[in-house]
mmCIF file of C-alpha atoms and ligand atoms in Angstrom:
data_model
loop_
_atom_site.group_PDB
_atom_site.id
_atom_site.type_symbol
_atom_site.label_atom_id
_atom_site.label_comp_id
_atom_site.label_asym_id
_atom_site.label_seq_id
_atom_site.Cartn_x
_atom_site.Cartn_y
_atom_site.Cartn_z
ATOM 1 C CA UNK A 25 0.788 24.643 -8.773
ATOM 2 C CA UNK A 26 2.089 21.047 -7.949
ATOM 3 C CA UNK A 27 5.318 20.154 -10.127
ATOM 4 C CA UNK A 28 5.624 17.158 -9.703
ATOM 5 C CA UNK A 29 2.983 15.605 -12.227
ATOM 6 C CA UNK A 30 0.126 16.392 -14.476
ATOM 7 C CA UNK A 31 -3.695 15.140 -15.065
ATOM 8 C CA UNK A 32 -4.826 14.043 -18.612
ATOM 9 C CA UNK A 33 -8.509 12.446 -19.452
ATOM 10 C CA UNK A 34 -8.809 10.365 -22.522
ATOM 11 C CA UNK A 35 -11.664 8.627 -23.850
ATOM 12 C CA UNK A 36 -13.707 6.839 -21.490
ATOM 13 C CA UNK A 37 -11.659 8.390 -18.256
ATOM 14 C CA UNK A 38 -13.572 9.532 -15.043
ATOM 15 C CA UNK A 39 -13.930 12.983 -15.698
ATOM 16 C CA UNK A 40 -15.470 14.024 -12.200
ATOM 17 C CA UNK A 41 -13.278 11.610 -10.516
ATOM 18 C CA UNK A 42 -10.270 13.438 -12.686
ATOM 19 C CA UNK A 43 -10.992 17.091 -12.312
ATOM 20 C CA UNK A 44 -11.166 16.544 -8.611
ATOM 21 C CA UNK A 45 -8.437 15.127 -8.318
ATOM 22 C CA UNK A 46 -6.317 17.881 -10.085
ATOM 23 C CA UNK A 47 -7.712 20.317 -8.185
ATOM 24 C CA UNK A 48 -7.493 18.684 -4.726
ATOM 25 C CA UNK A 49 -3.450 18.138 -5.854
ATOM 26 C CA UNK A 50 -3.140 21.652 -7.632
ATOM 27 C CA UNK A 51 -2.161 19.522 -11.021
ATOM 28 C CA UNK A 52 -2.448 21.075 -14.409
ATOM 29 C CA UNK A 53 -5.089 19.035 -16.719
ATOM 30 C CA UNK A 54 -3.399 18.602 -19.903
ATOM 31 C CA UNK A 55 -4.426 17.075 -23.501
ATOM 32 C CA UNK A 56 -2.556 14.030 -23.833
ATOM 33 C CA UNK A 57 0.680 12.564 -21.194
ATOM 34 C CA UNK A 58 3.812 14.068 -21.849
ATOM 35 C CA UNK A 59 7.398 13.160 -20.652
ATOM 36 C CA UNK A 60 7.139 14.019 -17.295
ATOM 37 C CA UNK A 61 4.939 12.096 -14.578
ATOM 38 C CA UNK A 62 0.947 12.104 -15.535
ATOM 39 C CA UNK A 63 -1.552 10.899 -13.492
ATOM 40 C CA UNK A 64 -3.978 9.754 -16.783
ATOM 41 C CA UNK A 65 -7.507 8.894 -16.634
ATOM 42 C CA UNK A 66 -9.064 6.455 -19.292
ATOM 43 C CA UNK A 67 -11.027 3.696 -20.286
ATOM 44 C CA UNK A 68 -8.748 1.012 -18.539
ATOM 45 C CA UNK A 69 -9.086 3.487 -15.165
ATOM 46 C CA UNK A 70 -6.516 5.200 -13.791
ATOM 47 C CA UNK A 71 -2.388 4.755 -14.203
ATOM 48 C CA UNK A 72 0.923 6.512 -14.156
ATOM 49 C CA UNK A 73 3.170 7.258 -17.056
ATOM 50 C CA UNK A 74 5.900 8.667 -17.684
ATOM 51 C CA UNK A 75 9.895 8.376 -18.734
ATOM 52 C CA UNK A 76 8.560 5.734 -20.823
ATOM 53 C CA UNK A 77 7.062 3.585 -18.558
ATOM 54 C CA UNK A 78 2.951 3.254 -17.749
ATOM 55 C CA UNK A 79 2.263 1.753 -14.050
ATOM 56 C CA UNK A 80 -1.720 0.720 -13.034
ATOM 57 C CA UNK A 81 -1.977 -1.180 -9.720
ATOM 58 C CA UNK A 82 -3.501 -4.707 -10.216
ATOM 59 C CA UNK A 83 -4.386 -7.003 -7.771
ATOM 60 C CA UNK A 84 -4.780 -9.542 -10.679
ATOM 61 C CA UNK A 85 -1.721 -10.465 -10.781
ATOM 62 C CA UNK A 86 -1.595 -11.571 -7.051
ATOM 63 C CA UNK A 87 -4.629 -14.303 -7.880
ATOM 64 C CA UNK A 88 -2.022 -17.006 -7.887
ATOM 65 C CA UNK A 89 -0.964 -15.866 -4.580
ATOM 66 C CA UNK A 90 -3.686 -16.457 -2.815
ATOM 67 C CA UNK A 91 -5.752 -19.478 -4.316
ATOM 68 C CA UNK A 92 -4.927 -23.191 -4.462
ATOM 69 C CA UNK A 93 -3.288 -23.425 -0.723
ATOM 70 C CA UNK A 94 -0.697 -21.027 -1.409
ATOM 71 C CA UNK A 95 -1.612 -18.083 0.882
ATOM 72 C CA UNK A 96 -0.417 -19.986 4.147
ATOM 73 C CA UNK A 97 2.798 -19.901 2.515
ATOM 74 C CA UNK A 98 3.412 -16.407 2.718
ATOM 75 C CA UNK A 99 5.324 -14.852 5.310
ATOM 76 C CA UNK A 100 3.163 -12.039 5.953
ATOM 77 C CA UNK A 101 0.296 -14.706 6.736
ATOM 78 C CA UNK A 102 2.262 -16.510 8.922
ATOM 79 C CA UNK A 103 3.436 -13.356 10.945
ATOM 80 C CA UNK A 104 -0.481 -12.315 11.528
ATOM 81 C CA UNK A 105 -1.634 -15.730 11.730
ATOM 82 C CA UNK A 106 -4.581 -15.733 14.541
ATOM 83 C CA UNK A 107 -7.228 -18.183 15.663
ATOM 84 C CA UNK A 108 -9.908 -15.374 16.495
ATOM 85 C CA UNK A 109 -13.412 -14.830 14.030
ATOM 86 C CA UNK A 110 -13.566 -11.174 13.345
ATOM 87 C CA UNK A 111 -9.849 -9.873 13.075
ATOM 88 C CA UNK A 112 -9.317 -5.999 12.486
ATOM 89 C CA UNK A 113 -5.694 -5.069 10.901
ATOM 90 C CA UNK A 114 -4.497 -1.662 10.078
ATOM 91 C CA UNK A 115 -2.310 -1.373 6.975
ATOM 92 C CA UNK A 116 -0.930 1.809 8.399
ATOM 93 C CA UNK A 117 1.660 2.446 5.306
ATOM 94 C CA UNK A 118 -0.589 1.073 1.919
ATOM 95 C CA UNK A 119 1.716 1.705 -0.542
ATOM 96 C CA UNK A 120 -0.275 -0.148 -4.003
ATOM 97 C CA UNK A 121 -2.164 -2.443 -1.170
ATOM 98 C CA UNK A 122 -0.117 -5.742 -1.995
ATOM 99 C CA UNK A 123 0.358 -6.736 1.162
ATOM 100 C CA UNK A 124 -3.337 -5.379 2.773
ATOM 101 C CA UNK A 125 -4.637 -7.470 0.280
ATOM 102 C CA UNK A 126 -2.704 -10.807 1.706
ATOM 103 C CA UNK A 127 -4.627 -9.910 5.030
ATOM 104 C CA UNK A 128 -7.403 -9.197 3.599
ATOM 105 C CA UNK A 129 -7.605 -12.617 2.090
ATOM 106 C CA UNK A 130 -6.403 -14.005 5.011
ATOM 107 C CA UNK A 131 -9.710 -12.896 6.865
ATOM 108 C CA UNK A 132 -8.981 -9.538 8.124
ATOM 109 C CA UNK A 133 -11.016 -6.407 7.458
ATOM 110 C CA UNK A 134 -7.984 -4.190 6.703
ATOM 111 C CA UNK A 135 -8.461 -0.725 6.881
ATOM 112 C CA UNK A 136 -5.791 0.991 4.855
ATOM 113 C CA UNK A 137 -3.961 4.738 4.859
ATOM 114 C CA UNK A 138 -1.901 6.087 2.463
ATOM 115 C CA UNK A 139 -0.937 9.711 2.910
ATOM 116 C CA UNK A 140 0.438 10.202 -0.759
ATOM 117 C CA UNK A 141 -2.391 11.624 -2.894
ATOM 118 C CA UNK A 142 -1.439 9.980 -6.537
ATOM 119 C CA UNK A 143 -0.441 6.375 -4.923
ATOM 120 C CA UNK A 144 -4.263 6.765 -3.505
ATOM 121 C CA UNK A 145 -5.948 6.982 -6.329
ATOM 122 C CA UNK A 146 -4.030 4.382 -8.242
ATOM 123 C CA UNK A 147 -4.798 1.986 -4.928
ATOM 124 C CA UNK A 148 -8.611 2.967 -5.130
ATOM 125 C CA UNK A 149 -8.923 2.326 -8.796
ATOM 126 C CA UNK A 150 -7.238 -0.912 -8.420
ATOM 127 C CA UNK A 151 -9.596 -1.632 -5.562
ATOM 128 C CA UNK A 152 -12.891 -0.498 -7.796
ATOM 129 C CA UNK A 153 -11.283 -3.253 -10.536
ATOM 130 C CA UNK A 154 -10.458 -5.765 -7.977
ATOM 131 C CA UNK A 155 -14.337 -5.884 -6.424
ATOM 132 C CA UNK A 156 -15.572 -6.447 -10.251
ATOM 133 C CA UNK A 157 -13.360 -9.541 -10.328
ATOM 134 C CA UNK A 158 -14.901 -12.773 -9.144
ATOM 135 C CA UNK A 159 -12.479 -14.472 -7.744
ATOM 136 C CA UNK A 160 -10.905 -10.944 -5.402
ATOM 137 C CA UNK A 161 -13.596 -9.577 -5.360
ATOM 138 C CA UNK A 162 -14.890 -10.843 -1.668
ATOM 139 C CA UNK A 163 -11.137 -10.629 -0.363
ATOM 140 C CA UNK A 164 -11.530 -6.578 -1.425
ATOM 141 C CA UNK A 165 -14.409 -5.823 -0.279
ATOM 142 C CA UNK A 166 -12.349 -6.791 3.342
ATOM 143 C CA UNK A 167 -10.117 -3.604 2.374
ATOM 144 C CA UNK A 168 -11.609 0.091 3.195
ATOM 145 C CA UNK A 169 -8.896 2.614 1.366
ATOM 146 C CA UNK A 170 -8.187 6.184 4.175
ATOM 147 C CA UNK A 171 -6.504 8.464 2.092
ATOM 148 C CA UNK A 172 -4.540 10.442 5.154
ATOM 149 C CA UNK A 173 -1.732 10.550 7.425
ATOM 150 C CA UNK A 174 -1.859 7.006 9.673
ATOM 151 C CA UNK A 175 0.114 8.580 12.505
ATOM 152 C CA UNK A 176 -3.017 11.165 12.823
ATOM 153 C CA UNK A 177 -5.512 8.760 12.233
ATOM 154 C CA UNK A 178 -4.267 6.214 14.443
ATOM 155 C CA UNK A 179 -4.155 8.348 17.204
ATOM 156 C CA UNK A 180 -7.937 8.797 17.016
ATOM 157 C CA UNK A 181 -9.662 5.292 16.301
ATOM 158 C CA UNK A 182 -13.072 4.354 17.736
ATOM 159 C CA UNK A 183 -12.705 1.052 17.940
ATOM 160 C CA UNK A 184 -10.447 -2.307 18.650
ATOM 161 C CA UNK A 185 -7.158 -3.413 16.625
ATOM 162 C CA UNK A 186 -5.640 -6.937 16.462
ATOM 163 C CA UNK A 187 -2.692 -6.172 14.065
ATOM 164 C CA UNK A 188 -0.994 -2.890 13.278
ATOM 165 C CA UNK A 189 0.854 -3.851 9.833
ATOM 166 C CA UNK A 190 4.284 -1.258 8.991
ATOM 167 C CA UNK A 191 6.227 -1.228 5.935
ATOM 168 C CA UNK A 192 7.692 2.206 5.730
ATOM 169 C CA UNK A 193 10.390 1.075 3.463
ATOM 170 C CA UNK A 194 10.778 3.184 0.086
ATOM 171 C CA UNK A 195 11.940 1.889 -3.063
ATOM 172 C CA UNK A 196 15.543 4.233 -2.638
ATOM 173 C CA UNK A 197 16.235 2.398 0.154
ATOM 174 C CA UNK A 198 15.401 -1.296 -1.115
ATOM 175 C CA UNK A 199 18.217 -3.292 -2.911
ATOM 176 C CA UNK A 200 17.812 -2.028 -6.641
ATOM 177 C CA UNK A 201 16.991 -5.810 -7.068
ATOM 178 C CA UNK A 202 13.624 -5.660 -5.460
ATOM 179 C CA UNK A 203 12.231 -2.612 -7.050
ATOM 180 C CA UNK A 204 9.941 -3.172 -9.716
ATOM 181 C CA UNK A 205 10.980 -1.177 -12.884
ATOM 182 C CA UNK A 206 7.447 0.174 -12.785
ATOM 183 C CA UNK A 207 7.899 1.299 -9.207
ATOM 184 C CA UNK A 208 10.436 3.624 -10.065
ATOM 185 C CA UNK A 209 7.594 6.048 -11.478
ATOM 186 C CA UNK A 210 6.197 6.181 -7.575
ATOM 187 C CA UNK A 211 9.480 6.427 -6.261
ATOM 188 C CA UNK A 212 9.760 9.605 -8.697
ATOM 189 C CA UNK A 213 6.971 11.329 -6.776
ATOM 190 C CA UNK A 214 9.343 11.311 -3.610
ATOM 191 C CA UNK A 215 6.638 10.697 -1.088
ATOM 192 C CA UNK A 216 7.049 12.253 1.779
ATOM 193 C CA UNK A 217 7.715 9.373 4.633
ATOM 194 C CA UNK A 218 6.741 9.740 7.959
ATOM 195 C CA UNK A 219 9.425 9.792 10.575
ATOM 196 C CA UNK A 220 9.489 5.888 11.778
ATOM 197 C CA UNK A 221 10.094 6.430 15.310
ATOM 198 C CA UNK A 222 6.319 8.380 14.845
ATOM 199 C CA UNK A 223 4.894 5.441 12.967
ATOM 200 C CA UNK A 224 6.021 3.568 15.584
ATOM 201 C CA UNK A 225 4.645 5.180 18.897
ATOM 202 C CA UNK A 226 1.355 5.824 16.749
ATOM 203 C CA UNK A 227 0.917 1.972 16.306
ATOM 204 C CA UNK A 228 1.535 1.558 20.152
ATOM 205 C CA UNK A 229 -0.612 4.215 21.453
ATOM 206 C CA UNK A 230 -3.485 2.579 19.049
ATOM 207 C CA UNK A 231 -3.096 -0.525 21.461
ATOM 208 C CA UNK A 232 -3.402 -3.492 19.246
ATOM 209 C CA UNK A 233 -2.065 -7.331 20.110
ATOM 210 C CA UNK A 234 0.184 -7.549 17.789
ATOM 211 C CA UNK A 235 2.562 -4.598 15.313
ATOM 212 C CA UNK A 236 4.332 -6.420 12.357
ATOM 213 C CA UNK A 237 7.166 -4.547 10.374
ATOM 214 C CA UNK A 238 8.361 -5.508 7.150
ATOM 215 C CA UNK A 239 12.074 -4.506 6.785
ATOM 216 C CA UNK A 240 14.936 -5.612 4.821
ATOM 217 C CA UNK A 241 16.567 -8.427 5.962
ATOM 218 C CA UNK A 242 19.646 -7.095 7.479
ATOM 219 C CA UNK A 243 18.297 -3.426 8.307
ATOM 220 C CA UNK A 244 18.201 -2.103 11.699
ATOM 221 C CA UNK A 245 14.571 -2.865 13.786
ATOM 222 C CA UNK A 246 12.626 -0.175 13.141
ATOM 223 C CA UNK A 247 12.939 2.720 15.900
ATOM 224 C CA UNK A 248 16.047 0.771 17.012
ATOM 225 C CA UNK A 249 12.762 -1.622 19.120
ATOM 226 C CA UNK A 250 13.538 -5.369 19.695
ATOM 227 C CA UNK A 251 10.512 -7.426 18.321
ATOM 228 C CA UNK A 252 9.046 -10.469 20.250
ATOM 229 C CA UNK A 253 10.288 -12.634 17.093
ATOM 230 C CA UNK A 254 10.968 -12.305 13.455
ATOM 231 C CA UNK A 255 10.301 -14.456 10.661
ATOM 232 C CA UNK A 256 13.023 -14.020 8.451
ATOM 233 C CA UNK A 257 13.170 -14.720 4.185
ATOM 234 C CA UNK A 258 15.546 -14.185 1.261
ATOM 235 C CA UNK A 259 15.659 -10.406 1.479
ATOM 236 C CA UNK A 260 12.962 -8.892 3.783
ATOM 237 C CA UNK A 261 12.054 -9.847 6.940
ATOM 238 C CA UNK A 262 9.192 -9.142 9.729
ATOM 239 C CA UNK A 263 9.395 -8.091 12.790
ATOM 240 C CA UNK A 264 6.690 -8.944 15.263
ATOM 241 C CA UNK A 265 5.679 -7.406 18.508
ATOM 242 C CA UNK A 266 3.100 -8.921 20.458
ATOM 243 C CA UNK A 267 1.710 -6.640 22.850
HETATM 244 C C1 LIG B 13 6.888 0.749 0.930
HETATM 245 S S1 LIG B 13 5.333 1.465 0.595
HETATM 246 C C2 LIG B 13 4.226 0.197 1.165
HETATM 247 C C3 LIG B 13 4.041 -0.937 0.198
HETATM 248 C C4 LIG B 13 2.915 -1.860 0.614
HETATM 249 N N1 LIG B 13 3.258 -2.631 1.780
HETATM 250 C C5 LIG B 13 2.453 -2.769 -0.517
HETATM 251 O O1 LIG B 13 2.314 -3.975 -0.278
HETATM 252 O O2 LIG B 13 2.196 -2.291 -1.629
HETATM 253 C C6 LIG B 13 5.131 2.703 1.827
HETATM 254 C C7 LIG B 13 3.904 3.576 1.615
HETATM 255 O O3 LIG B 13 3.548 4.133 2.863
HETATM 256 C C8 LIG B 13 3.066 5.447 2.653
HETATM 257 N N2 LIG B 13 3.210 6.141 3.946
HETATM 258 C C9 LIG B 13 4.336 6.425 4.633
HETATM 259 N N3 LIG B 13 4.059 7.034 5.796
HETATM 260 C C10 LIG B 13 2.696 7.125 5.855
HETATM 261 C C11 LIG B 13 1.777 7.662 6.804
HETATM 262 N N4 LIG B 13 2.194 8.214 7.941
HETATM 263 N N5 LIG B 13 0.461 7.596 6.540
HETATM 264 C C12 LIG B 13 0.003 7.040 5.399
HETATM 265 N N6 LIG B 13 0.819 6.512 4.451
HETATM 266 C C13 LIG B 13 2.146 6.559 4.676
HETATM 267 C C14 LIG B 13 3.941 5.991 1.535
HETATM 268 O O4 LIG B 13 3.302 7.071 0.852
HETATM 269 C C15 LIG B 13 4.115 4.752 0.657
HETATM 270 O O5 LIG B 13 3.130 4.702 -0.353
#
């Protein structure tokens, strides 16, 4: 039985959706959230409590990021900026799909993996939200949510990348500055994090144009690999290889 958190359904909560989910992740279903990490199910969709704190991925809240000109000012846009009609990305480390999203509304179709089974489901229910919302929902419907390792699903793709996007960082290694108090519930579940170096060679052997890494701004590069360039900000940075 998993330890690490619990299922509870309330009113208006997916039940199907739930009781799957609990048994795919060997999670106990219990009556209401208790103090420990819950993975509840209700009328508002799906979040994660716990230690006082309730977390629900929202793509909302990044509206004002990407209307009214303001989406060519972000880094991440800049990095992948690309001429072509058509662009494919890979978000091969999805995390709550923040930054997928920016590519997404920045034309890409972004396919997106994340291997950690609770961060998944909060992603997919933000997504299902997100495509009932008129003004994201045309930028989500750009984003198809894997739920799986990317280094094994990257090694077999049918078809042709243009960007391979990286951010392996995890809160515990961020500046306690940049993590989001509601983060710290995911960082509790202690995702397991795929050797870089892997990530790495993965993204390579997938042959794309370009791999973009987000890292902070005075960490090593990622698999100790010199980028082409790097566009640098206040505390993160990314690294770009063009291939
Ligand atoms: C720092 S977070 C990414 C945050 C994301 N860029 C965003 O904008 O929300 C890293 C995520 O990558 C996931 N991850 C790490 N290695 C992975 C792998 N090999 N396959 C799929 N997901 C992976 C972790 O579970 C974690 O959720």
């Amino acid at each position: 039985m998993n330890n690490k958190f619990e299922v509870c359904i309330q009113k208006g909560g997916q039940r199907d959706q739930a009781e799957s989910f609990a048994r795919r992740t060997a999670s106990q279903i219990v009556d209401k959230p208790g103090k420990n990490l819950t993975v509840l199910f209700d009328s508002k969709g799906v979040s994660l409590t716990g230690y006082g704190l309730t977390y629900q991925g929202d793509f909302e809240n990044m509206t004002h990021r990407v209307t009214n000109g303001r989406l060519q000012h972000e880094m991440l846009v800049r990095a992948a900026k690309s001429e072509k009609i058509g662009r494919k990305a890979i978000d091969a480390t999805a995390g709550m799909g923040e930054d997928a999203f920016l590519l997404a509304a920045q034309g890409y179709e972004v396919t997106l993996y994340e291997q950690n089974p609770v961060v998944a489901i909060l992603l997919k229910d933000a997504l299902r939200r997100a495509k009932k919302n008129m003004i994201l929902k045309e930028i989500a419907a750009r984003m198809k949510l894997v739920e799986g390792d990317s280094v094994e699903c990257m090694s077999g793709l049918l078809d042709p990348v243009d960007v391979i996007y990286l951010d392996p960082m995890f809160p515990a290694r961020q500046k306690s500055s940049l993590i989001n108090k509601k983060l710290q519930l995911i960082q509790k579940l202690e995702p397991p994090c795929s050797e870089e170096t892997d990530l790495f060679d993965a993204a390579i052997k997938a042959g794309p144009d370009k791999i973009i890494v987000k890292r902070p701004l005075k960490s090593e590069f990622l698999a100790g690999r010199k980028p082409s360039y790097t566009l640098n900000g206040k505390a993160i940075r990314y690294d770009c290889y063009t291939l």
